[in-house]
Amino acid sequence: MGARMSKPAPKSFHVKSFGCQMNVYDGARMAELLEADGLTMAASADEADLVVLNTCHIREKAAEKVYSDIGRIVKQSRGRQQPMIAVAGCVAQAEGGEIPRRAPAVDIVVGPQAYHNLPALVADAAAGRKALDTDMPAISKFESLPKRRKQGPTAFLTVQEGCDKFCTYCVVPYTRGAEVSRPWGAIVDEAKALIDAGAREITLLGQNVNAWAGDDDAGRRHGLDGLIRALDGLPGLARIRYMTSHPNDMTEGLIAAHGDVETLMPFLHLPVQSGSDRILKAMNRSHTRDSYLAIIDRVRAVRPDIALSGDFIVGFPGETDADFEATLDIVRAVKHAQAFSFKYSPRAGTPAATMADQVAPELMDERLQRLQALINEQQQAFNAALVGRRTEILIERNGKKAGQRIGKSPWLQSVVVETAAAIGELVTAEIVSAGPNSLNGVLAEQQVAA
Ligand code: SAH
Ligand code: SF4
Ligand code: F3S
């Protein structure tokens, strides 16, 4: 990115985020930062002078998508000034200066720990200067971000970043760096700002969110459960969630919180990846099938109705039919209420990429289909079991038909209800029917009146 044709300083922007919720959070913070810098948000990339692609590097397909997106932006801008293009997120961190070499239309490359510098990088690019920042500075970017702005009833709040676990298939420890916890006070302040801005539900985020640790204002050490208990007392906050967690950091205190913190929702995303101890060892997961099941038992003992979710990888190098059957077994044993499942995708620089016995793509396809069919079946069963139950729904948006609203149950299912309740209100409804992806509810008061 040396001497180059500079593009005019942008007046409008569009941020497109891919990958995990942490990227969604970062995308929202970048938007706030650009707005504070005087730019306006455009409805789509086609109308923006600056397009930020906030990328994911987790699987090969996700990383390759960036280049096809850049190509599409360039193509669609023919006949008008080509927008300034910034690549942010995990591909930016992993590939750095390689990106503008491969895609010369890219003006800015900014890593996940450096995006507080985005306005300065935009100015650099407009002046024709090199605009690349993939530093992981000692001073956290959070210190220099603007205040949270008005938003909907649900909000993300990143409390922990990075990963020290080094699972043998995964790029996250390289793209996001070491595990770091944000300080207690900064988190509590941001939670209050989010509530003031309209949030009723906050999801605490981290690549290993349950590894969060920090000192409260009195200097007492806490884990994530302590933080959850502190947020539980904030006026106006109705619901707390957290993700993603690692089995090794599932402490007794956090499990206990699921039993007695009323605002902590009965949903736990706890990836297990495989049901085979041999594969878990090769993945460097440092938990076993049995140690995972023991955690689930303890969580269920304090919160029997909890919805369990997870991530699975099929076709990890060396995975045999028996290993795959063990994965199906653990899904049946845990009775996951939902889960994400992926075909193993080799990532350059990770140990698994060069392991022997890479699994044939057709076999991976077949295993993925079987696993997803089982998960769907269990999801349907979990949803169906709620029919007849009264529960609280947090209204999030309007439904397709007039008078319809869509909200979320405590177990994170979408629920369609007929109500005049405003977005952000909690209503009590009885679940009257359940499909694979959503439930239908009837307001409790309507039933009394009928
Ligand atoms: N920190 C979380 C999740 C991180 S990434 C955890 O420890 O579980 C989200 C999911 O992507 C992972 O749980 C894993 O299932 C999947 N994943 C990561 N790397 C992958 C790869 N190389 N191929 C396929 N799936 C992968
Ligand atoms: Fe990746 Fe494993 Fe870290 Fe999760 S725990 S982010 S899968 S290395
Ligand atoms: Fe993807 Fe980076 Fe998240 S690789 S899943 S965007 S941490």
CSV table of C-alpha atoms and ligand atoms in Angstrom, one decimal:
chain,number,residue,atom,x,y,z
A,1,MET,CA,0.0,0.0,0.0
A,2,GLY,CA,2.8,2.5,-0.8
A,3,ALA,CA,2.1,5.2,-3.4
A,4,ARG,CA,-1.5,4.7,-4.6
A,5,MET,CA,-4.4,6.5,-6.1
A,6,SER,CA,-6.2,7.8,-3.0
A,7,LYS,CA,-10.0,7.8,-2.7
A,8,PRO,CA,-11.8,10.8,-1.3
A,9,ALA,CA,-12.4,11.0,2.5
A,10,PRO,CA,-15.7,9.1,3.1
A,11,LYS,CA,-18.9,10.7,4.4
A,12,SER,CA,-20.8,7.4,4.8
A,13,PHE,CA,-20.0,3.9,5.8
A,14,HIS,CA,-21.3,0.4,6.0
A,15,VAL,CA,-19.9,-2.4,8.3
A,16,LYS,CA,-20.5,-6.0,7.4
A,17,SER,CA,-19.6,-8.5,10.1
A,18,PHE,CA,-19.0,-12.2,9.7
A,19,GLY,CA,-18.2,-15.0,12.1
A,20,CYS,CA,-18.9,-15.0,15.8
A,21,GLN,CA,-20.9,-12.7,18.1
A,22,MET,CA,-17.7,-11.0,19.2
A,23,ASN,CA,-17.3,-9.8,15.6
A,24,VAL,CA,-20.9,-8.6,15.7
A,25,TYR,CA,-20.0,-6.6,18.9
A,26,ASP,CA,-16.8,-5.2,17.2
A,27,GLY,CA,-18.8,-4.3,14.2
A,28,ALA,CA,-21.2,-2.3,16.4
A,29,ARG,CA,-18.3,-0.5,18.1
A,30,MET,CA,-16.7,0.4,14.8
A,31,ALA,CA,-20.0,1.9,13.6
A,32,GLU,CA,-20.2,3.9,16.8
A,33,LEU,CA,-16.6,5.1,16.3
A,34,LEU,CA,-17.2,6.1,12.7
A,35,GLU,CA,-20.4,8.0,13.6
A,36,ALA,CA,-18.6,9.8,16.4
A,37,ASP,CA,-16.1,10.8,13.7
A,38,GLY,CA,-18.9,12.4,11.7
A,39,LEU,CA,-19.7,9.7,9.2
A,40,THR,CA,-23.3,8.5,8.6
A,41,MET,CA,-24.3,4.9,8.4
A,42,ALA,CA,-25.5,3.8,4.9
A,43,ALA,CA,-28.2,1.2,4.6
A,44,SER,CA,-26.1,-1.0,2.3
A,45,ALA,CA,-22.5,-1.4,1.0
A,46,ASP,CA,-23.7,-0.1,-2.4
A,47,GLU,CA,-24.5,3.3,-1.0
A,48,ALA,CA,-21.5,3.7,1.3
A,49,ASP,CA,-18.2,5.6,0.6
A,50,LEU,CA,-16.5,3.3,3.1
A,51,VAL,CA,-17.1,-0.4,3.4
A,52,VAL,CA,-15.7,-2.3,6.4
A,53,LEU,CA,-15.6,-6.0,6.0
A,54,ASN,CA,-15.3,-7.4,9.5
A,55,THR,CA,-14.0,-10.8,8.6
A,56,CYS,CA,-13.8,-14.4,10.1
A,57,HIS,CA,-10.9,-16.7,9.6
A,58,ILE,CA,-12.3,-19.8,11.4
A,59,ARG,CA,-12.7,-22.0,8.4
A,60,GLU,CA,-11.2,-21.8,4.9
A,61,LYS,CA,-14.6,-20.9,3.3
A,62,ALA,CA,-15.1,-18.0,5.7
A,63,ALA,CA,-11.6,-16.6,4.8
A,64,GLU,CA,-12.0,-17.0,1.0
A,65,LYS,CA,-15.4,-15.3,1.2
A,66,VAL,CA,-13.6,-12.0,1.9
A,67,TYR,CA,-11.9,-12.0,-1.5
A,68,SER,CA,-15.2,-12.7,-3.4
A,69,ASP,CA,-16.9,-9.9,-1.4
A,70,ILE,CA,-14.2,-7.5,-2.4
A,71,GLY,CA,-14.6,-8.5,-6.0
A,72,ARG,CA,-18.3,-7.9,-5.8
A,73,ILE,CA,-18.0,-4.5,-4.2
A,74,VAL,CA,-15.6,-3.4,-6.9
A,75,LYS,CA,-17.8,-4.7,-9.6
A,76,GLN,CA,-21.0,-3.1,-8.2
A,77,SER,CA,-19.2,0.3,-7.9
A,78,ARG,CA,-18.6,0.6,-11.6
A,79,GLY,CA,-20.0,3.8,-12.9
A,80,ARG,CA,-19.5,5.6,-9.5
A,81,GLN,CA,-16.5,6.3,-7.2
A,82,GLN,CA,-15.2,3.0,-5.9
A,83,PRO,CA,-15.8,3.0,-2.1
A,84,MET,CA,-12.9,2.9,0.3
A,85,ILE,CA,-12.5,-0.7,1.5
A,86,ALA,CA,-11.3,-1.7,4.9
A,87,VAL,CA,-10.7,-5.3,5.9
A,88,ALA,CA,-11.1,-5.8,9.7
A,89,GLY,CA,-11.4,-8.8,11.9
A,90,CYS,CA,-9.6,-12.1,12.0
A,91,VAL,CA,-8.6,-12.4,8.3
A,92,ALA,CA,-7.0,-8.9,8.7
A,93,GLN,CA,-5.0,-10.1,11.7
A,94,ALA,CA,-3.9,-13.4,10.0
A,95,GLU,CA,-3.1,-12.1,6.6
A,96,GLY,CA,-2.1,-8.4,7.1
A,97,GLY,CA,-0.3,-6.9,4.2
A,98,GLU,CA,-1.0,-10.0,2.1
A,99,ILE,CA,-4.5,-8.7,1.6
A,100,PRO,CA,-3.9,-5.5,-0.4
A,101,ARG,CA,-1.3,-7.5,-2.4
A,102,ARG,CA,-3.9,-10.0,-3.4
A,103,ALA,CA,-6.8,-7.5,-3.6
A,104,PRO,CA,-5.4,-4.0,-4.6
A,105,ALA,CA,-8.8,-2.4,-4.1
A,106,VAL,CA,-8.3,-2.8,-0.3
A,107,ASP,CA,-7.3,0.5,1.3
A,108,ILE,CA,-7.2,-0.3,5.0
A,109,VAL,CA,-6.3,-3.4,7.0
A,110,VAL,CA,-7.1,-3.3,10.7
A,111,GLY,CA,-6.9,-6.2,13.2
A,112,PRO,CA,-9.4,-7.0,16.0
A,113,GLN,CA,-7.3,-5.3,18.7
A,114,ALA,CA,-6.5,-2.1,16.7
A,115,TYR,CA,-9.9,-0.9,15.4
A,116,HIS,CA,-10.0,2.0,17.8
A,117,ASN,CA,-7.5,3.5,15.2
A,118,LEU,CA,-10.0,3.2,12.4
A,119,PRO,CA,-10.7,6.9,12.0
A,120,ALA,CA,-7.0,7.6,11.8
A,121,LEU,CA,-6.5,4.8,9.3
A,122,VAL,CA,-9.3,6.3,7.1
A,123,ALA,CA,-7.6,9.6,7.1
A,124,ASP,CA,-4.3,7.9,6.2
A,125,ALA,CA,-5.9,6.1,3.3
A,126,ALA,CA,-7.6,9.3,2.1
A,127,ALA,CA,-4.2,11.0,2.1
A,128,GLY,CA,-2.7,8.1,0.1
A,129,ARG,CA,-0.7,6.8,3.0
A,130,LYS,CA,-0.2,3.2,4.1
A,131,ALA,CA,-3.1,2.2,6.3
A,132,LEU,CA,-2.3,-1.1,8.1
A,133,ASP,CA,-2.6,-1.8,11.8
A,134,THR,CA,-2.5,-5.3,13.2
A,135,ASP,CA,-0.9,-4.5,16.5
A,136,MET,CA,-2.0,-6.0,19.7
A,137,PRO,CA,-1.3,-3.0,21.9
A,138,ALA,CA,-0.8,-3.3,25.7
A,139,ILE,CA,-3.4,-0.6,26.3
A,140,SER,CA,-6.9,-2.0,25.5
A,141,LYS,CA,-8.8,-0.5,22.6
A,142,PHE,CA,-11.8,-0.4,24.8
A,143,GLU,CA,-10.4,2.6,26.7
A,144,SER,CA,-10.6,4.8,23.5
A,145,LEU,CA,-14.0,3.8,22.2
A,146,PRO,CA,-17.0,6.1,22.3
A,147,LYS,CA,-20.0,5.5,24.7
A,148,ARG,CA,-22.6,3.0,23.7
A,149,ARG,CA,-25.5,4.5,21.7
A,150,LYS,CA,-29.2,3.8,21.5
A,151,GLN,CA,-30.1,0.3,20.5
A,152,GLY,CA,-32.6,-2.6,20.7
A,153,PRO,CA,-33.6,-4.7,23.7
A,154,THR,CA,-30.8,-7.2,23.4
A,155,ALA,CA,-27.1,-6.2,23.5
A,156,PHE,CA,-23.7,-7.9,23.4
A,157,LEU,CA,-21.0,-6.9,25.8
A,158,THR,CA,-17.5,-8.3,25.2
A,159,VAL,CA,-15.9,-9.0,28.6
A,160,GLN,CA,-13.1,-11.3,27.6
A,161,GLU,CA,-11.0,-11.8,24.5
A,162,GLY,CA,-8.5,-14.2,23.1
A,163,CYS,CA,-7.7,-17.8,23.8
A,164,ASP,CA,-4.8,-19.8,25.4
A,165,LYS,CA,-6.3,-23.2,24.7
A,166,PHE,CA,-4.7,-24.0,21.4
A,167,CYS,CA,-7.0,-26.6,20.1
A,168,THR,CA,-5.1,-28.2,17.2
A,169,TYR,CA,-7.6,-27.2,14.5
A,170,CYS,CA,-8.2,-23.6,15.6
A,171,VAL,CA,-6.9,-20.2,14.4
A,172,VAL,CA,-8.4,-18.1,17.2
A,173,PRO,CA,-5.4,-18.1,19.5
A,174,TYR,CA,-3.4,-16.6,16.6
A,175,THR,CA,-5.9,-14.1,15.3
A,176,ARG,CA,-7.2,-12.9,18.7
A,177,GLY,CA,-4.1,-13.3,20.9
A,178,ALA,CA,-3.9,-14.4,24.5
A,179,GLU,CA,-6.7,-14.6,27.0
A,180,VAL,CA,-7.4,-11.1,28.4
A,181,SER,CA,-10.3,-10.1,30.8
A,182,ARG,CA,-11.7,-6.6,30.7
A,183,PRO,CA,-11.7,-4.9,34.1
A,184,TRP,CA,-14.8,-5.2,36.4
A,185,GLY,CA,-15.5,-1.4,36.5
A,186,ALA,CA,-15.4,-1.0,32.7
A,187,ILE,CA,-17.8,-3.8,32.2
A,188,VAL,CA,-20.3,-2.6,34.9
A,189,ASP,CA,-20.1,0.9,33.4
A,190,GLU,CA,-20.7,-0.4,29.9
A,191,ALA,CA,-23.6,-2.6,31.1
A,192,LYS,CA,-25.2,0.5,32.7
A,193,ALA,CA,-24.8,2.5,29.5
A,194,LEU,CA,-26.4,-0.3,27.5
A,195,ILE,CA,-29.4,-0.4,29.9
A,196,ASP,CA,-29.7,3.4,29.6
A,197,ALA,CA,-29.7,2.9,25.8
A,198,GLY,CA,-32.6,0.5,26.0
A,199,ALA,CA,-31.1,-3.0,26.6
A,200,ARG,CA,-33.1,-5.4,28.7
A,201,GLU,CA,-30.9,-8.4,28.0
A,202,ILE,CA,-27.1,-8.5,27.9
A,203,THR,CA,-25.1,-11.3,26.5
A,204,LEU,CA,-21.6,-11.3,27.9
A,205,LEU,CA,-19.1,-12.4,25.2
A,206,GLY,CA,-15.7,-13.9,25.0
A,207,GLN,CA,-13.9,-16.5,23.0
A,208,ASN,CA,-13.6,-18.2,26.4
A,209,VAL,CA,-16.0,-16.1,28.4
A,210,ASN,CA,-16.1,-18.4,31.4
A,211,ALA,CA,-12.3,-17.8,31.8
A,212,TRP,CA,-13.1,-14.2,32.8
A,213,ALA,CA,-11.5,-13.2,36.0
A,214,GLY,CA,-11.1,-9.8,37.7
A,215,ASP,CA,-11.2,-7.8,40.9
A,216,ASP,CA,-14.3,-5.9,42.1
A,217,ASP,CA,-14.1,-2.3,43.4
A,218,ALA,CA,-13.2,-3.6,46.8
A,219,GLY,CA,-10.3,-5.6,45.4
A,220,ARG,CA,-12.0,-9.0,45.8
A,221,ARG,CA,-11.2,-11.6,43.1
A,222,HIS,CA,-14.1,-13.0,41.1
A,223,GLY,CA,-14.8,-15.3,38.2
A,224,LEU,CA,-17.5,-14.9,35.7
A,225,ASP,CA,-20.1,-15.9,38.3
A,226,GLY,CA,-19.2,-12.9,40.5
A,227,LEU,CA,-19.6,-10.6,37.5
A,228,ILE,CA,-23.0,-12.1,36.7
A,229,ARG,CA,-24.1,-11.7,40.3
A,230,ALA,CA,-23.1,-8.0,40.2
A,231,LEU,CA,-24.9,-7.4,36.9
A,232,ASP,CA,-28.0,-9.2,38.3
A,233,GLY,CA,-28.6,-6.3,40.6
A,234,LEU,CA,-28.6,-3.6,37.9
A,235,PRO,CA,-32.1,-1.9,37.7
A,236,GLY,CA,-33.7,-2.4,34.3
A,237,LEU,CA,-31.7,-5.5,33.3
A,238,ALA,CA,-34.1,-8.5,32.9
A,239,ARG,CA,-31.8,-11.1,31.4
A,240,ILE,CA,-28.2,-12.2,31.3
A,241,ARG,CA,-26.6,-14.7,29.0
A,242,TYR,CA,-23.0,-15.6,28.2
A,243,MET,CA,-21.0,-17.3,25.5
A,244,THR,CA,-18.8,-19.1,24.4
A,245,SER,CA,-17.5,-21.2,27.2
A,246,HIS,CA,-14.9,-23.9,27.5
A,247,PRO,CA,-15.6,-27.0,29.6
A,248,ASN,CA,-12.3,-26.6,31.5
A,249,ASP,CA,-13.4,-23.2,32.9
A,250,MET,CA,-16.9,-24.3,34.0
A,251,THR,CA,-16.3,-23.6,37.7
A,252,GLU,CA,-18.6,-24.7,40.6
A,253,GLY,CA,-19.4,-21.1,41.2
A,254,LEU,CA,-20.6,-20.6,37.7
A,255,ILE,CA,-22.6,-23.7,37.8
A,256,ALA,CA,-24.2,-22.6,41.1
A,257,ALA,CA,-25.1,-19.3,39.5
A,258,HIS,CA,-27.3,-21.2,37.1
A,259,GLY,CA,-29.3,-22.4,40.1
A,260,ASP,CA,-29.9,-19.2,42.0
A,261,VAL,CA,-29.4,-16.1,39.8
A,262,GLU,CA,-32.9,-15.4,38.4
A,263,THR,CA,-31.8,-13.2,35.6
A,264,LEU,CA,-29.3,-15.7,34.3
A,265,MET,CA,-31.2,-17.5,31.5
A,266,PRO,CA,-31.4,-21.3,31.3
A,267,PHE,CA,-29.2,-21.7,28.3
A,268,LEU,CA,-25.6,-22.9,28.1
A,269,HIS,CA,-23.5,-23.0,25.0
A,270,LEU,CA,-20.7,-25.4,25.9
A,271,PRO,CA,-18.9,-26.8,22.9
A,272,VAL,CA,-17.7,-30.4,23.2
A,273,GLN,CA,-16.5,-30.8,19.5
A,274,SER,CA,-16.4,-34.6,19.6
A,275,GLY,CA,-17.7,-37.5,21.7
A,276,SER,CA,-14.5,-39.6,21.2
A,277,ASP,CA,-11.7,-39.4,23.8
A,278,ARG,CA,-9.2,-40.3,21.2
A,279,ILE,CA,-10.2,-37.4,18.9
A,280,LEU,CA,-10.6,-35.0,21.9
A,281,LYS,CA,-7.0,-35.8,22.8
A,282,ALA,CA,-5.8,-35.2,19.2
A,283,MET,CA,-7.8,-31.9,19.3
A,284,ASN,CA,-6.0,-30.9,22.5
A,285,ARG,CA,-9.3,-30.2,24.1
A,286,SER,CA,-8.1,-31.3,27.6
A,287,HIS,CA,-11.5,-32.6,28.6
A,288,THR,CA,-12.9,-36.1,28.0
A,289,ARG,CA,-16.3,-37.4,27.2
A,290,ASP,CA,-16.9,-38.3,30.8
A,291,SER,CA,-15.6,-35.1,32.3
A,292,TYR,CA,-17.9,-33.2,29.9
A,293,LEU,CA,-20.9,-35.3,30.9
A,294,ALA,CA,-20.1,-34.8,34.6
A,295,ILE,CA,-20.3,-31.0,34.1
A,296,ILE,CA,-23.6,-31.4,32.3
A,297,ASP,CA,-25.0,-33.5,35.2
A,298,ARG,CA,-23.9,-30.8,37.7
A,299,VAL,CA,-25.5,-28.1,35.7
A,300,ARG,CA,-28.8,-30.1,35.3
A,301,ALA,CA,-28.8,-30.8,39.0
A,302,VAL,CA,-29.2,-27.0,39.7
A,303,ARG,CA,-31.2,-26.1,36.6
A,304,PRO,CA,-33.1,-29.1,35.3
A,305,ASP,CA,-34.7,-27.3,32.4
A,306,ILE,CA,-31.5,-25.8,31.0
A,307,ALA,CA,-31.2,-25.8,27.2
A,308,LEU,CA,-27.8,-27.1,26.2
A,309,SER,CA,-26.0,-26.1,23.1
A,310,GLY,CA,-22.7,-26.8,21.6
A,311,ASP,CA,-20.3,-26.9,18.6
A,312,PHE,CA,-19.2,-30.0,16.8
A,313,ILE,CA,-16.5,-30.8,14.2
A,314,VAL,CA,-16.9,-33.9,12.0
A,315,GLY,CA,-14.1,-35.4,10.0
A,316,PHE,CA,-11.2,-34.3,12.2
A,317,PRO,CA,-8.0,-36.0,10.9
A,318,GLY,CA,-8.1,-39.7,11.9
A,319,GLU,CA,-11.8,-39.7,12.8
A,320,THR,CA,-13.1,-43.3,12.3
A,321,ASP,CA,-16.7,-44.5,12.0
A,322,ALA,CA,-16.5,-45.5,15.7
A,323,ASP,CA,-15.2,-42.0,16.7
A,324,PHE,CA,-18.1,-40.5,14.8
A,325,GLU,CA,-20.6,-42.9,16.4
A,326,ALA,CA,-19.2,-41.7,19.8
A,327,THR,CA,-20.1,-38.1,18.8
A,328,LEU,CA,-23.7,-39.2,17.9
A,329,ASP,CA,-23.8,-40.9,21.3
A,330,ILE,CA,-22.8,-37.8,23.3
A,331,VAL,CA,-25.4,-35.7,21.5
A,332,ARG,CA,-28.0,-38.3,22.6
A,333,ALA,CA,-26.7,-38.4,26.1
A,334,VAL,CA,-26.6,-34.6,26.6
A,335,LYS,CA,-29.9,-34.2,24.6
A,336,HIS,CA,-28.6,-31.0,23.1
A,337,ALA,CA,-31.5,-28.5,22.4
A,338,GLN,CA,-29.5,-27.0,19.6
A,339,ALA,CA,-26.0,-27.1,18.2
A,340,PHE,CA,-23.7,-25.9,15.4
A,341,SER,CA,-21.8,-28.5,13.5
A,342,PHE,CA,-19.1,-28.1,11.0
A,343,LYS,CA,-16.9,-30.1,8.6
A,344,TYR,CA,-13.3,-30.0,9.7
A,345,SER,CA,-11.4,-27.4,7.6
A,346,PRO,CA,-7.6,-27.4,7.7
A,347,ARG,CA,-6.1,-24.0,8.6
A,348,ALA,CA,-2.6,-23.3,7.6
A,349,GLY,CA,-0.3,-23.0,10.6
A,350,THR,CA,-2.4,-25.2,13.0
A,351,PRO,CA,-1.1,-28.6,14.0
A,352,ALA,CA,-4.1,-30.5,12.7
A,353,ALA,CA,-3.5,-29.2,9.1
A,354,THR,CA,-0.5,-31.5,8.7
A,355,MET,CA,-1.8,-34.5,10.6
A,356,ALA,CA,-2.1,-37.8,8.8
A,357,ASP,CA,-5.4,-39.5,7.8
A,358,GLN,CA,-7.3,-36.4,6.7
A,359,VAL,CA,-10.9,-37.6,6.2
A,360,ALA,CA,-12.4,-37.7,2.6
A,361,PRO,CA,-14.8,-34.9,1.9
A,362,GLU,CA,-17.7,-37.2,0.9
A,363,LEU,CA,-17.4,-39.0,4.2
A,364,MET,CA,-17.4,-35.7,6.0
A,365,ASP,CA,-20.6,-34.7,4.1
A,366,GLU,CA,-22.3,-37.9,5.1
A,367,ARG,CA,-21.3,-37.6,8.8
A,368,LEU,CA,-22.4,-33.9,8.9
A,369,GLN,CA,-25.8,-34.8,7.5
A,370,ARG,CA,-26.3,-37.6,10.0
A,371,LEU,CA,-25.2,-35.4,12.9
A,372,GLN,CA,-27.4,-32.5,11.8
A,373,ALA,CA,-30.4,-34.8,11.4
A,374,LEU,CA,-30.0,-36.0,15.0
A,375,ILE,CA,-29.6,-32.5,16.3
A,376,ASN,CA,-32.7,-31.2,14.4
A,377,GLU,CA,-34.7,-34.1,15.8
A,378,GLN,CA,-33.6,-33.3,19.4
A,379,GLN,CA,-34.3,-29.6,18.8
A,380,GLN,CA,-37.8,-30.4,17.7
A,381,ALA,CA,-38.3,-32.6,20.7
A,382,PHE,CA,-37.0,-29.9,23.1
A,383,ASN,CA,-39.3,-27.3,21.6
A,384,ALA,CA,-42.3,-29.7,21.6
A,385,ALA,CA,-41.8,-30.4,25.3
A,386,LEU,CA,-42.5,-26.7,26.1
A,387,VAL,CA,-46.0,-26.8,24.7
A,388,GLY,CA,-48.4,-26.1,27.5
A,389,ARG,CA,-45.8,-24.2,29.6
A,390,ARG,CA,-46.2,-20.6,30.6
A,391,THR,CA,-43.1,-18.5,30.2
A,392,GLU,CA,-41.8,-15.0,29.8
A,393,ILE,CA,-41.0,-13.7,26.3
A,394,LEU,CA,-38.8,-10.6,25.7
A,395,ILE,CA,-40.4,-8.9,22.7
A,396,GLU,CA,-37.6,-8.1,20.1
A,397,ARG,CA,-39.3,-7.1,16.8
A,398,ASN,CA,-42.5,-7.1,14.8
A,399,GLY,CA,-43.8,-10.3,13.2
A,400,LYS,CA,-44.9,-10.7,9.6
A,401,LYS,CA,-48.6,-10.1,10.3
A,402,ALA,CA,-50.2,-7.0,11.8
A,403,GLY,CA,-50.4,-7.3,15.6
A,404,GLN,CA,-47.7,-10.0,15.7
A,405,ARG,CA,-44.5,-9.7,17.7
A,406,ILE,CA,-41.5,-11.9,17.8
A,407,GLY,CA,-39.6,-12.4,21.0
A,408,LYS,CA,-37.3,-14.8,22.7
A,409,SER,CA,-38.0,-17.4,25.4
A,410,PRO,CA,-35.6,-17.9,28.3
A,411,TRP,CA,-34.2,-20.9,26.3
A,412,LEU,CA,-33.4,-18.6,23.3
A,413,GLN,CA,-36.1,-19.9,21.0
A,414,SER,CA,-38.0,-17.4,18.9
A,415,VAL,CA,-41.6,-17.1,19.9
A,416,VAL,CA,-44.4,-15.6,17.8
A,417,VAL,CA,-47.2,-13.9,19.9
A,418,GLU,CA,-50.1,-11.7,19.1
A,419,THR,CA,-49.8,-8.7,21.4
A,420,ALA,CA,-49.8,-4.9,21.5
A,421,ALA,CA,-46.8,-5.0,23.8
A,422,ALA,CA,-43.9,-2.8,22.7
A,423,ILE,CA,-40.5,-3.9,21.7
A,424,GLY,CA,-38.4,-4.4,24.8
A,425,GLU,CA,-41.4,-5.5,27.0
A,426,LEU,CA,-41.6,-8.8,28.8
A,427,VAL,CA,-44.9,-10.6,28.4
A,428,THR,CA,-46.1,-13.9,29.9
A,429,ALA,CA,-47.3,-16.4,27.3
A,430,GLU,CA,-48.3,-20.0,27.1
A,431,ILE,CA,-46.6,-21.9,24.4
A,432,VAL,CA,-49.3,-23.5,22.3
A,433,SER,CA,-47.4,-25.0,19.4
A,434,ALA,CA,-43.8,-25.7,18.4
A,435,GLY,CA,-42.0,-26.0,15.1
A,436,PRO,CA,-38.3,-26.8,14.5
A,437,ASN,CA,-37.2,-23.2,14.5
A,438,SER,CA,-39.8,-21.3,16.5
A,439,LEU,CA,-42.7,-21.5,18.9
A,440,ASN,CA,-46.1,-19.9,19.0
A,441,GLY,CA,-47.4,-18.4,22.2
A,442,VAL,CA,-50.7,-17.0,23.5
A,443,LEU,CA,-50.7,-14.2,26.0
A,444,ALA,CA,-51.6,-15.4,29.5
A,445,GLU,CA,-54.1,-12.5,30.0
A,446,GLN,CA,-55.9,-13.3,26.7
A,447,GLN,CA,-56.5,-16.9,27.9
A,448,VAL,CA,-58.0,-15.6,31.1
A,449,ALA,CA,-60.3,-13.3,29.2
A,450,ALA,CA,-61.4,-16.0,26.8
B,1,SAH,N1,-14.1,-20.8,21.8
B,1,SAH,C1,-15.1,-21.7,21.4
B,1,SAH,C2,-15.4,-21.6,19.9
B,1,SAH,C3,-14.5,-21.0,19.0
B,1,SAH,S1,-14.8,-21.1,17.2
B,1,SAH,C4,-14.7,-23.1,21.8
B,1,SAH,O1,-13.7,-23.3,22.4
B,1,SAH,O2,-15.4,-24.0,21.6
B,1,SAH,C5,-16.4,-21.7,17.0
B,1,SAH,C6,-16.4,-23.1,16.5
B,1,SAH,O3,-15.9,-23.2,15.2
B,1,SAH,C7,-15.6,-24.1,17.3
B,1,SAH,O4,-16.3,-24.4,18.4
B,1,SAH,C8,-15.5,-25.2,16.3
B,1,SAH,O5,-16.5,-26.1,16.4
B,1,SAH,C9,-15.5,-24.6,15.0
B,1,SAH,N2,-14.1,-24.6,14.3
B,1,SAH,C10,-13.0,-24.0,14.7
B,1,SAH,N3,-12.0,-24.3,13.9
B,1,SAH,C11,-12.5,-25.1,13.0
B,1,SAH,C12,-11.9,-25.7,11.8
B,1,SAH,N4,-10.6,-25.6,11.6
B,1,SAH,N5,-12.7,-26.5,11.1
B,1,SAH,C13,-14.0,-26.7,11.4
B,1,SAH,N6,-14.6,-26.1,12.4
B,1,SAH,C14,-13.9,-25.3,13.2
B,2,SF4,FE1,-10.4,-22.3,19.3
B,2,SF4,FE2,-10.2,-24.1,21.2
B,2,SF4,FE3,-9.7,-21.6,21.8
B,2,SF4,FE4,-12.2,-22.4,21.3
B,2,SF4,S1,-10.9,-23.1,23.0
B,2,SF4,S2,-11.2,-20.6,20.5
B,2,SF4,S3,-11.9,-23.9,19.7
B,2,SF4,S4,-8.5,-22.9,20.4
B,3,F3S,FE1,-14.2,-16.1,13.3
B,3,F3S,FE2,-12.4,-14.6,14.6
B,3,F3S,FE3,-14.8,-15.1,15.7
B,3,F3S,S1,-12.0,-16.4,13.3
B,3,F3S,S2,-15.3,-17.1,14.8
B,3,F3S,S3,-14.4,-13.9,13.8
B,3,F3S,S4,-12.8,-15.0,16.7
